[in-house]
Coordinates of C-alpha atoms in Angstrom, one line a residue:
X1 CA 4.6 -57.4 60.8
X2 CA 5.6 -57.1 64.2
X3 CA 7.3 -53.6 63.8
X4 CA 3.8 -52.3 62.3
X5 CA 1.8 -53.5 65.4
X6 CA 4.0 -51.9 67.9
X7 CA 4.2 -48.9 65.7
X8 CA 0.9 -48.5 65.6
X9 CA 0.4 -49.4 69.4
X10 CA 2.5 -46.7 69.7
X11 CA 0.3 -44.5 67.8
X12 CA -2.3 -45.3 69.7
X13 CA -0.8 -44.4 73.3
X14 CA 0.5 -40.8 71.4
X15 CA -3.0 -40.2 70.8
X16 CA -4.6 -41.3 74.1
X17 CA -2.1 -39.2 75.6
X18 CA -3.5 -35.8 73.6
X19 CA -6.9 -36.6 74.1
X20 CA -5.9 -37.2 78.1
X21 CA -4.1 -34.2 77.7
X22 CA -7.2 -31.8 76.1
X23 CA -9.6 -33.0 78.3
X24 CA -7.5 -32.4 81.0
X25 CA -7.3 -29.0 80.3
X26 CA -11.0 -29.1 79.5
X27 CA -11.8 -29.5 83.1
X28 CA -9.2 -27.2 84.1
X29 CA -10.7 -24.4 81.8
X30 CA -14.4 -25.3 83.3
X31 CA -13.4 -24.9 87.1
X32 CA -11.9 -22.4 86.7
X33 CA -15.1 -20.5 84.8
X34 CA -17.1 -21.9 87.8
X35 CA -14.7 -20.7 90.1
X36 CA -14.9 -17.5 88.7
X37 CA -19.0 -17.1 88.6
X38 CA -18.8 -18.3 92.2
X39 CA -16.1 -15.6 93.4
X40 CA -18.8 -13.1 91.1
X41 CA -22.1 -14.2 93.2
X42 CA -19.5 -14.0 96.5
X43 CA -18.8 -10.3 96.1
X44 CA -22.3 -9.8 95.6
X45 CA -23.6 -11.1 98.4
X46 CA -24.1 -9.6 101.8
X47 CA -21.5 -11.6 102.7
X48 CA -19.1 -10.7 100.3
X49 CA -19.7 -6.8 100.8
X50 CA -19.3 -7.2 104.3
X51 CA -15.8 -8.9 103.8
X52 CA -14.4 -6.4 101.7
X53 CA -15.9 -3.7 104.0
X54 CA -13.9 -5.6 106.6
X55 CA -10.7 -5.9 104.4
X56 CA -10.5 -1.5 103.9
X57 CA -11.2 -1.0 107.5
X58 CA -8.8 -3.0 108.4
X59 CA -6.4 -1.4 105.8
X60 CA -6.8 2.0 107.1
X61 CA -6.2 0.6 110.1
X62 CA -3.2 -0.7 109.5
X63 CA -2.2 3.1 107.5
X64 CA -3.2 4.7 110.7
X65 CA -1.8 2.8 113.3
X66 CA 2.0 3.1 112.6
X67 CA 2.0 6.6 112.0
X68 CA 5.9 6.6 110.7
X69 CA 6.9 5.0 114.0
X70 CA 8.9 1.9 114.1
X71 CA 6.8 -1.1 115.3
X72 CA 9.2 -2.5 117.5
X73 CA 11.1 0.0 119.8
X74 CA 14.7 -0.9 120.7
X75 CA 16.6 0.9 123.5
X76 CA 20.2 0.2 124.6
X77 CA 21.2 0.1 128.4
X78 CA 19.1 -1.8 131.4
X79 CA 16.3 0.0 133.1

């Protein structure tokens, strides 16, 4: 009789794990739907518009600036 109480102890923790484990993922699965809809109403925002504005300017920025030139110029010899 023992042997079929800690067996089904057992049982028990093998299924509280799973449903532990499923509603872990659950959550998971919700934030990151909620994360999502938020990142949605961000780009849509003034805010968000603005930002990405911000992120190209700067991007052609950075394409323009270099202009094949190495960023750091190294010379040999002392002036």
């Amino acid at each position: 009789m023992g042997q079929c109480v800690s067996c089904l102890d057992e049982e028990k923790k093998q299924q509280r794990k799973e449903e532990e484990r499923l509603a872990a993922a659950e959550v998971r699965a919700r934030a990151a739907e909620a994360a999502e809809k938020r990142q949605e109403q961000f780009e849509k925002s003034a805010a968000g518009r603005a930002a990405r504005a911000q992120q190209q300017s700067l991007a052609k920025q950075a394409l323009n600036s270099n202009k094949g030139e190495p960023v750091l110029k190294w010379q040999m010899g002392g002036s």
